[in-house]
PDB file of C-alpha atoms and ligand atoms in Angstrom:
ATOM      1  CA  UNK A   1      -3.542 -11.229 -12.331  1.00  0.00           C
ATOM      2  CA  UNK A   2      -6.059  -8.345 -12.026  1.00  0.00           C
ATOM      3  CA  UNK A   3      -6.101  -5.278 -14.185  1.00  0.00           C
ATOM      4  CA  UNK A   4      -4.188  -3.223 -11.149  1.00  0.00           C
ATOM      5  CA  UNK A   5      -1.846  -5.884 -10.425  1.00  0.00           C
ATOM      6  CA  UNK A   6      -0.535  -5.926 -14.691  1.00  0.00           C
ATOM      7  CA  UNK A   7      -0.725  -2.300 -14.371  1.00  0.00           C
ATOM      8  CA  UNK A   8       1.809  -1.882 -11.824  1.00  0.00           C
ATOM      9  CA  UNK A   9       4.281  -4.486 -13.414  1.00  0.00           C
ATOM     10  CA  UNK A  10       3.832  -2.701 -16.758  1.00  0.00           C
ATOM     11  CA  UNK A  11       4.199   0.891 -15.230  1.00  0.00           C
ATOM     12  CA  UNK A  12       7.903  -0.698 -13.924  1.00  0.00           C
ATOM     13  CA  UNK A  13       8.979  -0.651 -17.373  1.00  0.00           C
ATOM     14  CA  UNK A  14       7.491   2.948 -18.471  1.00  0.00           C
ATOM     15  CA  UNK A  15       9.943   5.614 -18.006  1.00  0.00           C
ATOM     16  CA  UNK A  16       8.225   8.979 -17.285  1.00  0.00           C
ATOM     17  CA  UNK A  17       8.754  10.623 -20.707  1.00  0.00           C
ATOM     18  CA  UNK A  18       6.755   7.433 -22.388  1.00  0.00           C
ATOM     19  CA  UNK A  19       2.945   7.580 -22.471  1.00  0.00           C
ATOM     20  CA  UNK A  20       0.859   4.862 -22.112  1.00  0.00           C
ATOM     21  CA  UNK A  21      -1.998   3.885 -24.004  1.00  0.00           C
ATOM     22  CA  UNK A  22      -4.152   1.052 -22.915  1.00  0.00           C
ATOM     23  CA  UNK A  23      -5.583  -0.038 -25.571  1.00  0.00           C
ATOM     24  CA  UNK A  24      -9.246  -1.096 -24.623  1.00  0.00           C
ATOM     25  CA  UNK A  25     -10.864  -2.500 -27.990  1.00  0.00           C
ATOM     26  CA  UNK A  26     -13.054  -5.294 -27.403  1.00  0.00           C
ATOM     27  CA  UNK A  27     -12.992  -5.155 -23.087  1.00  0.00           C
ATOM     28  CA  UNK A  28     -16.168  -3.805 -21.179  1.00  0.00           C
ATOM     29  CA  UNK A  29     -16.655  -0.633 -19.767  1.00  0.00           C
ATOM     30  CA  UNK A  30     -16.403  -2.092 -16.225  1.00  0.00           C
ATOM     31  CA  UNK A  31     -13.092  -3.563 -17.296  1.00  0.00           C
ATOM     32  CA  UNK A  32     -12.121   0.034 -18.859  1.00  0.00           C
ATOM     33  CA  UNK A  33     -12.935   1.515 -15.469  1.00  0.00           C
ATOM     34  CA  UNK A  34     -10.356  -0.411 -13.213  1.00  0.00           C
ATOM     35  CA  UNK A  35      -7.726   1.017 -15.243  1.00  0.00           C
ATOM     36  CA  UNK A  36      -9.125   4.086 -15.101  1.00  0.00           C
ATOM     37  CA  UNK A  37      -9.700   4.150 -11.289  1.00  0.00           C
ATOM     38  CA  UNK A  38      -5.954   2.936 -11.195  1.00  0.00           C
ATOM     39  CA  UNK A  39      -4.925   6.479 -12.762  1.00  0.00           C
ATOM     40  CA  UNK A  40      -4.825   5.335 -16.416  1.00  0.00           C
ATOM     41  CA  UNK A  41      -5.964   8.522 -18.585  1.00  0.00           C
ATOM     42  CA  UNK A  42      -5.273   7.561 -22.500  1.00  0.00           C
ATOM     43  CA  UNK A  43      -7.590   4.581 -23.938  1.00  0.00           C
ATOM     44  CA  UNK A  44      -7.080   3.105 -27.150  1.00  0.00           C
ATOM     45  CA  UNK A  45      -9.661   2.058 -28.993  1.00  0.00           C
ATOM     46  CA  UNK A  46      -9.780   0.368 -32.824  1.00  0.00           C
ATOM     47  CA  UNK A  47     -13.125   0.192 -33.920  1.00  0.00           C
ATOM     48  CA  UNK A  48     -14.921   3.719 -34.753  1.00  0.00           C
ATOM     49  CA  UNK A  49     -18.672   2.557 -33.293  1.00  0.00           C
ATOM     50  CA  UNK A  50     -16.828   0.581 -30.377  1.00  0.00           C
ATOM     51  CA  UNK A  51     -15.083   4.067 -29.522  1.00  0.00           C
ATOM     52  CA  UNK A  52     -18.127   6.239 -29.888  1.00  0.00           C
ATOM     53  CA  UNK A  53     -20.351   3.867 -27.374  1.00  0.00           C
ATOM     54  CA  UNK A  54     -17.696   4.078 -24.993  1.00  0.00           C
ATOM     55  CA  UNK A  55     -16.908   7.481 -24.754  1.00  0.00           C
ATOM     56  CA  UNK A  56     -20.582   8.338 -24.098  1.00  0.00           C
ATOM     57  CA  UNK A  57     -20.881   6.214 -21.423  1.00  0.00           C
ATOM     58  CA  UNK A  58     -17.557   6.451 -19.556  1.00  0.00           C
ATOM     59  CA  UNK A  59     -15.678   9.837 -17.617  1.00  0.00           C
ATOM     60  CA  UNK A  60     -15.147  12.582 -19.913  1.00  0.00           C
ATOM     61  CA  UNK A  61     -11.614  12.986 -18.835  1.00  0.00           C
ATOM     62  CA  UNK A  62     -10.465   9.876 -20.730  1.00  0.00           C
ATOM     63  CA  UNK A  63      -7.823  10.948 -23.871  1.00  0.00           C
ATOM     64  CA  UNK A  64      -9.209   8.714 -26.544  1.00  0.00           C
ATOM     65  CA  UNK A  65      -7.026   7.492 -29.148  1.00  0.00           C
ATOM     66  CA  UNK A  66      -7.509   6.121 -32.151  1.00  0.00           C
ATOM     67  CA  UNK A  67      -5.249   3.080 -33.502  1.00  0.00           C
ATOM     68  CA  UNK A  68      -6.943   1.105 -35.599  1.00  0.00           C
ATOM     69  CA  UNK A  69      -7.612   1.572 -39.377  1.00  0.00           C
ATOM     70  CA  UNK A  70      -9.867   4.613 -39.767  1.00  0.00           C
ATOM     71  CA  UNK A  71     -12.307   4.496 -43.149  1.00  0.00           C
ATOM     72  CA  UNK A  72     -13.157   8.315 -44.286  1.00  0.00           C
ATOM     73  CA  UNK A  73     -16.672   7.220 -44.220  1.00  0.00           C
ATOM     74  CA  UNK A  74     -16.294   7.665 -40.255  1.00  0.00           C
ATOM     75  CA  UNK A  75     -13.887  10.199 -39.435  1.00  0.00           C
ATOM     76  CA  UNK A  76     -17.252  12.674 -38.930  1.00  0.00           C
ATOM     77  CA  UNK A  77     -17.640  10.906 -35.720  1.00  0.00           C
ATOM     78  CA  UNK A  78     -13.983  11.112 -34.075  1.00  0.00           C
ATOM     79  CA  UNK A  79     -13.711  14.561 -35.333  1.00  0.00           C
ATOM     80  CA  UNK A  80     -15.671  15.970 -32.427  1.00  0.00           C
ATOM     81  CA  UNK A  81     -13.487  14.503 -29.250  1.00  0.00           C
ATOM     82  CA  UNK A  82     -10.509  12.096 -30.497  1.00  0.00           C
ATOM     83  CA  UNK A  83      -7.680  13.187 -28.714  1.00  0.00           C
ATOM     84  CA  UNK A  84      -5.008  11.558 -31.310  1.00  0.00           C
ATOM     85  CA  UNK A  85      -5.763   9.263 -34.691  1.00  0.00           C
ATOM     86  CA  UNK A  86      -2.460   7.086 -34.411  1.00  0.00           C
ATOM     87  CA  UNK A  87      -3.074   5.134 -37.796  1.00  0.00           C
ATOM     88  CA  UNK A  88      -3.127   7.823 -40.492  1.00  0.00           C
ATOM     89  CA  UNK A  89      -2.218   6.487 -43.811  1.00  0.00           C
ATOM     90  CA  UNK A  90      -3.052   8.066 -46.978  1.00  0.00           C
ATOM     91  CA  UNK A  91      -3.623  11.349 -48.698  1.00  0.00           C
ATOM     92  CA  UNK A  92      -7.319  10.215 -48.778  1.00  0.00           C
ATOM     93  CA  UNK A  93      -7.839  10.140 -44.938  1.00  0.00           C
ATOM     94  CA  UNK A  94      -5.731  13.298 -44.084  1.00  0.00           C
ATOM     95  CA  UNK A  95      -7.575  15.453 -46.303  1.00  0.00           C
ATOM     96  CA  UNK A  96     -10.934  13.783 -44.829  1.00  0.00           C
ATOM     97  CA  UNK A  97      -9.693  14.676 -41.286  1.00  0.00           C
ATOM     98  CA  UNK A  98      -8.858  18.516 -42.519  1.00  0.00           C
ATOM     99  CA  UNK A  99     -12.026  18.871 -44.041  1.00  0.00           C
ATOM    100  CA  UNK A 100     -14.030  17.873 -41.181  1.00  0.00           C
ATOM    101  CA  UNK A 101     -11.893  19.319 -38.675  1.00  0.00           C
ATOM    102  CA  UNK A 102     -12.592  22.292 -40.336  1.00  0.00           C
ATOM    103  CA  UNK A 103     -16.018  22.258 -39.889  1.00  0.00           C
ATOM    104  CA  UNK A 104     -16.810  22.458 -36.931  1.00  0.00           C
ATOM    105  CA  UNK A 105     -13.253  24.802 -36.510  1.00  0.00           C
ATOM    106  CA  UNK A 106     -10.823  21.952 -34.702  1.00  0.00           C
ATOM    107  CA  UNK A 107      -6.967  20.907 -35.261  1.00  0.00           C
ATOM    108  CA  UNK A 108      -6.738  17.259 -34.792  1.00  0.00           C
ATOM    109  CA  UNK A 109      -3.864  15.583 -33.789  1.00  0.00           C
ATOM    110  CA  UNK A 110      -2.684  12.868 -36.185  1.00  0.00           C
ATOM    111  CA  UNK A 111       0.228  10.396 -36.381  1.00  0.00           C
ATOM    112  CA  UNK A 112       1.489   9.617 -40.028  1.00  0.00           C
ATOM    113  CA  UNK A 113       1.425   5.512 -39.965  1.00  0.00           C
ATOM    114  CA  UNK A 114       4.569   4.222 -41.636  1.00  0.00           C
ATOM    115  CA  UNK A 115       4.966   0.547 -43.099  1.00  0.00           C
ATOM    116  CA  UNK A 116       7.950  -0.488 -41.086  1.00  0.00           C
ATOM    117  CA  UNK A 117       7.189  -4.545 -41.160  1.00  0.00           C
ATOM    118  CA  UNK A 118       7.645  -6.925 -44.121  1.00  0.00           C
ATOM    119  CA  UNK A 119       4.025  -8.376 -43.769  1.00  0.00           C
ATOM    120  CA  UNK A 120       2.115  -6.357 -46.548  1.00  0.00           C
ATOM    121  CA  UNK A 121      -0.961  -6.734 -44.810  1.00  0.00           C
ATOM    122  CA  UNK A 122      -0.202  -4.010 -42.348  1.00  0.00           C
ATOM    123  CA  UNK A 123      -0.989  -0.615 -43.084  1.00  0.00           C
ATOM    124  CA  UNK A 124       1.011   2.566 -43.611  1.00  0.00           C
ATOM    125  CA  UNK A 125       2.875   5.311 -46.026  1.00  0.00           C
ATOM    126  CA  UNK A 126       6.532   4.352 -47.331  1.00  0.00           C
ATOM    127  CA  UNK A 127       9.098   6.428 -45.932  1.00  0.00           C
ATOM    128  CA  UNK A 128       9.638   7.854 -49.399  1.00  0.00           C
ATOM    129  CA  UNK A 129       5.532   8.909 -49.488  1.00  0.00           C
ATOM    130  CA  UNK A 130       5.762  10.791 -46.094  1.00  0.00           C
ATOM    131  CA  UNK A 131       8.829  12.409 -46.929  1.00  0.00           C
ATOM    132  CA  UNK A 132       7.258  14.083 -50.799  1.00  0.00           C
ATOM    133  CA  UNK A 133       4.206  14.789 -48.258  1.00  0.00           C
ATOM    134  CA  UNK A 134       6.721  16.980 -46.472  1.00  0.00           C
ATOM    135  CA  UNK A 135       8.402  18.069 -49.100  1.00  0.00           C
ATOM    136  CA  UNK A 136       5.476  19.411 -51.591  1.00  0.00           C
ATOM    137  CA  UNK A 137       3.917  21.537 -48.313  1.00  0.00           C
ATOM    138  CA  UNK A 138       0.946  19.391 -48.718  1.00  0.00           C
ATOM    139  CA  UNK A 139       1.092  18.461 -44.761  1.00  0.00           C
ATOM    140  CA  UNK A 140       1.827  22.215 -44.434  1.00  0.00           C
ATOM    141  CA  UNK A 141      -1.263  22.649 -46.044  1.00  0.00           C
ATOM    142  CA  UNK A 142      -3.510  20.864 -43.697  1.00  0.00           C
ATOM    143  CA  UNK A 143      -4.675  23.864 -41.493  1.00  0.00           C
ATOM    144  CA  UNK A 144      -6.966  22.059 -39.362  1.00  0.00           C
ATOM    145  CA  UNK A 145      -4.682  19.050 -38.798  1.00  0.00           C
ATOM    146  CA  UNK A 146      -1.656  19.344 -36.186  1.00  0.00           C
ATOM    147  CA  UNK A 147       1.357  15.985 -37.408  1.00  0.00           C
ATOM    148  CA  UNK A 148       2.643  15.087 -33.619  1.00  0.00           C
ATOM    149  CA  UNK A 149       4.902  12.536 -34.934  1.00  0.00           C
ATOM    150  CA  UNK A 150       4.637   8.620 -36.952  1.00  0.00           C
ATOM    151  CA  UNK A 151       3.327   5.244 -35.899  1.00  0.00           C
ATOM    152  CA  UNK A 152       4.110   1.912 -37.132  1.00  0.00           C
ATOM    153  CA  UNK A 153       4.025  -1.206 -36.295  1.00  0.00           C
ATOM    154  CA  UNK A 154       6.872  -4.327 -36.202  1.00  0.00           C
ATOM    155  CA  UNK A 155       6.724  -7.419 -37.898  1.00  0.00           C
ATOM    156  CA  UNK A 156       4.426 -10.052 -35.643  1.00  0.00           C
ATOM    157  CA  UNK A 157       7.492 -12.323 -35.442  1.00  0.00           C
ATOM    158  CA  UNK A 158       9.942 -13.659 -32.095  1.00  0.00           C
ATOM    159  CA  UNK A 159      13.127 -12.064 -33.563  1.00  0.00           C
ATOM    160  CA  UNK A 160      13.682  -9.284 -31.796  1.00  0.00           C
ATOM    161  CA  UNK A 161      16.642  -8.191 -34.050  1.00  0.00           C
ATOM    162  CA  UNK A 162      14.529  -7.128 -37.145  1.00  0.00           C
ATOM    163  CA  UNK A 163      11.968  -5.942 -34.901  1.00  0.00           C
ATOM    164  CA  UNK A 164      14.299  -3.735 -33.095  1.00  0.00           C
ATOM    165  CA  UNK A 165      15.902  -2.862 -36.561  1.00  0.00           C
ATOM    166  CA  UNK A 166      11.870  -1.798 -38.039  1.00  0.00           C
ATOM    167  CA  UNK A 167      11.700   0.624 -34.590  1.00  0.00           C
ATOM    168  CA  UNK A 168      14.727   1.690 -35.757  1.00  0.00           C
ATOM    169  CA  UNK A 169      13.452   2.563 -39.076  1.00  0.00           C
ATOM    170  CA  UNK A 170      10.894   4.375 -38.225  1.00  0.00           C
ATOM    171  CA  UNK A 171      13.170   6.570 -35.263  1.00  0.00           C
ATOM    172  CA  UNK A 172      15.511   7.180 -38.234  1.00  0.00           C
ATOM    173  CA  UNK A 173      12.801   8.695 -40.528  1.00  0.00           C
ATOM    174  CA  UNK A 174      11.153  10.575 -37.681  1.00  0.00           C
ATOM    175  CA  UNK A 175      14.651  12.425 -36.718  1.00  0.00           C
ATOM    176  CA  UNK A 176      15.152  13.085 -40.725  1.00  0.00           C
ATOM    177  CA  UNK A 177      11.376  14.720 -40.923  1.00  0.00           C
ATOM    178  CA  UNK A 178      12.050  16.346 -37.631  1.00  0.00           C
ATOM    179  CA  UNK A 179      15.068  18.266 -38.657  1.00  0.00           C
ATOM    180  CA  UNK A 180      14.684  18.723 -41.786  1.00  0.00           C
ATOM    181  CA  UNK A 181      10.758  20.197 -41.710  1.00  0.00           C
ATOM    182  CA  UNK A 182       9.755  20.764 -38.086  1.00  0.00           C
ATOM    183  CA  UNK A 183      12.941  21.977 -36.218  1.00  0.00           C
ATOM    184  CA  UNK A 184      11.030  25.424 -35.906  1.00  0.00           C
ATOM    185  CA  UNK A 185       7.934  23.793 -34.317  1.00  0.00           C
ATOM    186  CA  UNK A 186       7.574  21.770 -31.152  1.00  0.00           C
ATOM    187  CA  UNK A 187       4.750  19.698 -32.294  1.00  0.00           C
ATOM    188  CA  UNK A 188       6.483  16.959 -33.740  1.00  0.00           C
ATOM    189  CA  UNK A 189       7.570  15.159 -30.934  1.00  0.00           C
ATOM    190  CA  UNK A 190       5.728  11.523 -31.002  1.00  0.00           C
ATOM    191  CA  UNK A 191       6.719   8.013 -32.124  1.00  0.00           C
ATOM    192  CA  UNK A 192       3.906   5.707 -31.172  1.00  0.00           C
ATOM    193  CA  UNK A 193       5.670   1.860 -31.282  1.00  0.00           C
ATOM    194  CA  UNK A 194       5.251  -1.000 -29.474  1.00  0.00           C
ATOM    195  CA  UNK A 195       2.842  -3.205 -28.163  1.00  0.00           C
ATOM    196  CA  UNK A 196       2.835  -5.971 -25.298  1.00  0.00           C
ATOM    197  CA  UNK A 197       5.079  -8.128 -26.929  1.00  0.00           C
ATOM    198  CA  UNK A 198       7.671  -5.540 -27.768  1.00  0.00           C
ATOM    199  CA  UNK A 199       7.240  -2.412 -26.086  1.00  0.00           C
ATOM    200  CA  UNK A 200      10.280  -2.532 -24.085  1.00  0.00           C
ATOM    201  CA  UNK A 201      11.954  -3.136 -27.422  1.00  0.00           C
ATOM    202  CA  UNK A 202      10.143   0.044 -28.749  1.00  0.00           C
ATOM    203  CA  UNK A 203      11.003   1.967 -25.650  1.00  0.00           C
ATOM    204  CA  UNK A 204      15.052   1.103 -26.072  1.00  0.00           C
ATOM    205  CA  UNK A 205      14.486   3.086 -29.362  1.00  0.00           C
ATOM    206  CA  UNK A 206      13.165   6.074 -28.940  1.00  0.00           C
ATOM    207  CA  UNK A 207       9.293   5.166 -28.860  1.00  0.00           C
ATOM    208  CA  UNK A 208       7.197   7.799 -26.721  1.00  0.00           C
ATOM    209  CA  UNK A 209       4.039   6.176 -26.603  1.00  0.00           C
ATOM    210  CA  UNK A 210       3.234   2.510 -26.082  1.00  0.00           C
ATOM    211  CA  UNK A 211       0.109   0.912 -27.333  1.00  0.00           C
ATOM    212  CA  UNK A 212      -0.834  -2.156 -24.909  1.00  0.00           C
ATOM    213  CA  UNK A 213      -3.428  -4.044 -24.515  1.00  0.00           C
ATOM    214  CA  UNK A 214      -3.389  -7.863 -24.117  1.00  0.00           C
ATOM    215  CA  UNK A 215      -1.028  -7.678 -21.288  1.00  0.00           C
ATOM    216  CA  UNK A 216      -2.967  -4.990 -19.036  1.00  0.00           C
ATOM    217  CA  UNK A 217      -6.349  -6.334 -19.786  1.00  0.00           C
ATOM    218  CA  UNK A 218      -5.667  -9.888 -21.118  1.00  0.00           C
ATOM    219  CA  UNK A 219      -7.060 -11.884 -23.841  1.00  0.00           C
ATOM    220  CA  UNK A 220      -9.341 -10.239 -26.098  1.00  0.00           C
ATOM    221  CA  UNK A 221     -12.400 -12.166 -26.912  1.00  0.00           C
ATOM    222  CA  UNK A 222     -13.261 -11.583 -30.606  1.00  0.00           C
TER     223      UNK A 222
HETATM  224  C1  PLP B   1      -4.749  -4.215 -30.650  1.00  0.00           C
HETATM  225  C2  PLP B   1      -3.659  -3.256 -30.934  1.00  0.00           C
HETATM  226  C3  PLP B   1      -2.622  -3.022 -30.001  1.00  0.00           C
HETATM  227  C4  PLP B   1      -2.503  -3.762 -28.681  1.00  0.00           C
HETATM  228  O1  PLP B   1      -2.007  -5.039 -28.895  1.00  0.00           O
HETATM  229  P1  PLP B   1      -1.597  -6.001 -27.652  1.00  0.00           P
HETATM  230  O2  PLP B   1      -0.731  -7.009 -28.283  1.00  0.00           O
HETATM  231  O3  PLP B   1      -2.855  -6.549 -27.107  1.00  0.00           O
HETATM  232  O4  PLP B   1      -0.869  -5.161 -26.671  1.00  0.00           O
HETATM  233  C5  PLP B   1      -1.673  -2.060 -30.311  1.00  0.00           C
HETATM  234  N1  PLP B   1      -1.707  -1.374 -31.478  1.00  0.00           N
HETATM  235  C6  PLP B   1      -2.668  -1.576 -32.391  1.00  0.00           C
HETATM  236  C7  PLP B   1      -2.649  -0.789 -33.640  1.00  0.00           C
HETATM  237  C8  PLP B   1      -3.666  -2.516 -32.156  1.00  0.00           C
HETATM  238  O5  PLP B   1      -4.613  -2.720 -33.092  1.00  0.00           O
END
């Protein structure tokens, strides 16, 4: 099926209120543009030099995201134009991001990455990290970076009963840091789960933005 064609099954499945990233890492710029000539805005993009080629190169109305694992070595270079870092997940990195944010006088928008899966290669903050974050005012503290909300990512496994019980997780923490830190602002509003395996999965819980790649623009080649 063509890049169109997957889009309009997928887009079946997206209620409004759910964004969709397409998540472009490793696919051509030609590929990139039949999504974006479909009406696809948000591209998702994992590897900081990858990202940086593309965005010169491609329409300058594109939202790029960042989801993959972001060393502070290179956060200089999203600063400028990332529309959202998804993966954020240490002290490290967010003070990186406020410091060069502040340079050049932006707010970035960042999603806190929780660990939600029982693989410990994947990346992320403990619920119990995140919440002493909150709780010490060192997010508070971050002038030049705007939390929209947590990311995380399942186990890579076919039960969908402790997948849908990680989403679950990590909708359970976000209500908790919601009401308990942000109920005066309206900026934490975002829970970025699911990919093309499990999206719908994601979506049942209370996900509001979708990362998916493999099934819009098929099989990456590595
Ligand atoms: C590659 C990637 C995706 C997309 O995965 P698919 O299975 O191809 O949909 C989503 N999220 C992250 C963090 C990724 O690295």
């Amino acid at each position: 099926m063509s890049v169109v064609q997957n889009l309009a099954s997928i887009r079946k499945d997206i209620p409004s209120w759910v964004k969709l990233v397409c998540v472009s890492k490793f696919h051509p710029e030609s590929t990139i543009m039949e999504a974006y000539n479909a009406g696809e805005r948000i591209f998702g993009e994992s590897r900081v030099q990858e990202l940086m080629e593309k965005q010169e190169r491609l329409p300058n109305d594109i939202n790029w995201h960042f989801i993959g694992h972001l060393q502070t070595n290179k956060v200089k270079y999203l600063v400028p134009f990332v529309e959202l870092i998804h993966g954020v997940d240490s002290l490290k990195l967010l003070l990186e991001i406020n410091k060069q944010a502040e340079k050049i006088n932006r707010v970035v928008n960042c999603l806190l990455q929780v660990h939600i899966a029982t693989e410990e290669t994947k990346f992320g903050f403990s619920p119990e990290e995140i919440l002493a974050l909150y709780q010490s005012g060192t997010i508070s503290n971050l002038s030049n970076i705007r939390i929209c909300g947590l990311m995380g990512m399942a186990t890579f496994t076919d039960n969908h009963q402790q997948v849908r019980k990680e989403f679950q997780s990590l909708k359970a923490l976000f209500d908790t840091i919601k009401r308990t830190y942000c109920a005066e602002n309206d900026c934490f509003t975002e829970i970025s789960m699911g990919m093309s395996d499990d999206f719908q999965i994601a979506i049942e819980e209370g996900g509001t933005l979708v990362r998916i790649g493999s099934s819009i623009f098929g099989q990456r080649e590595y």
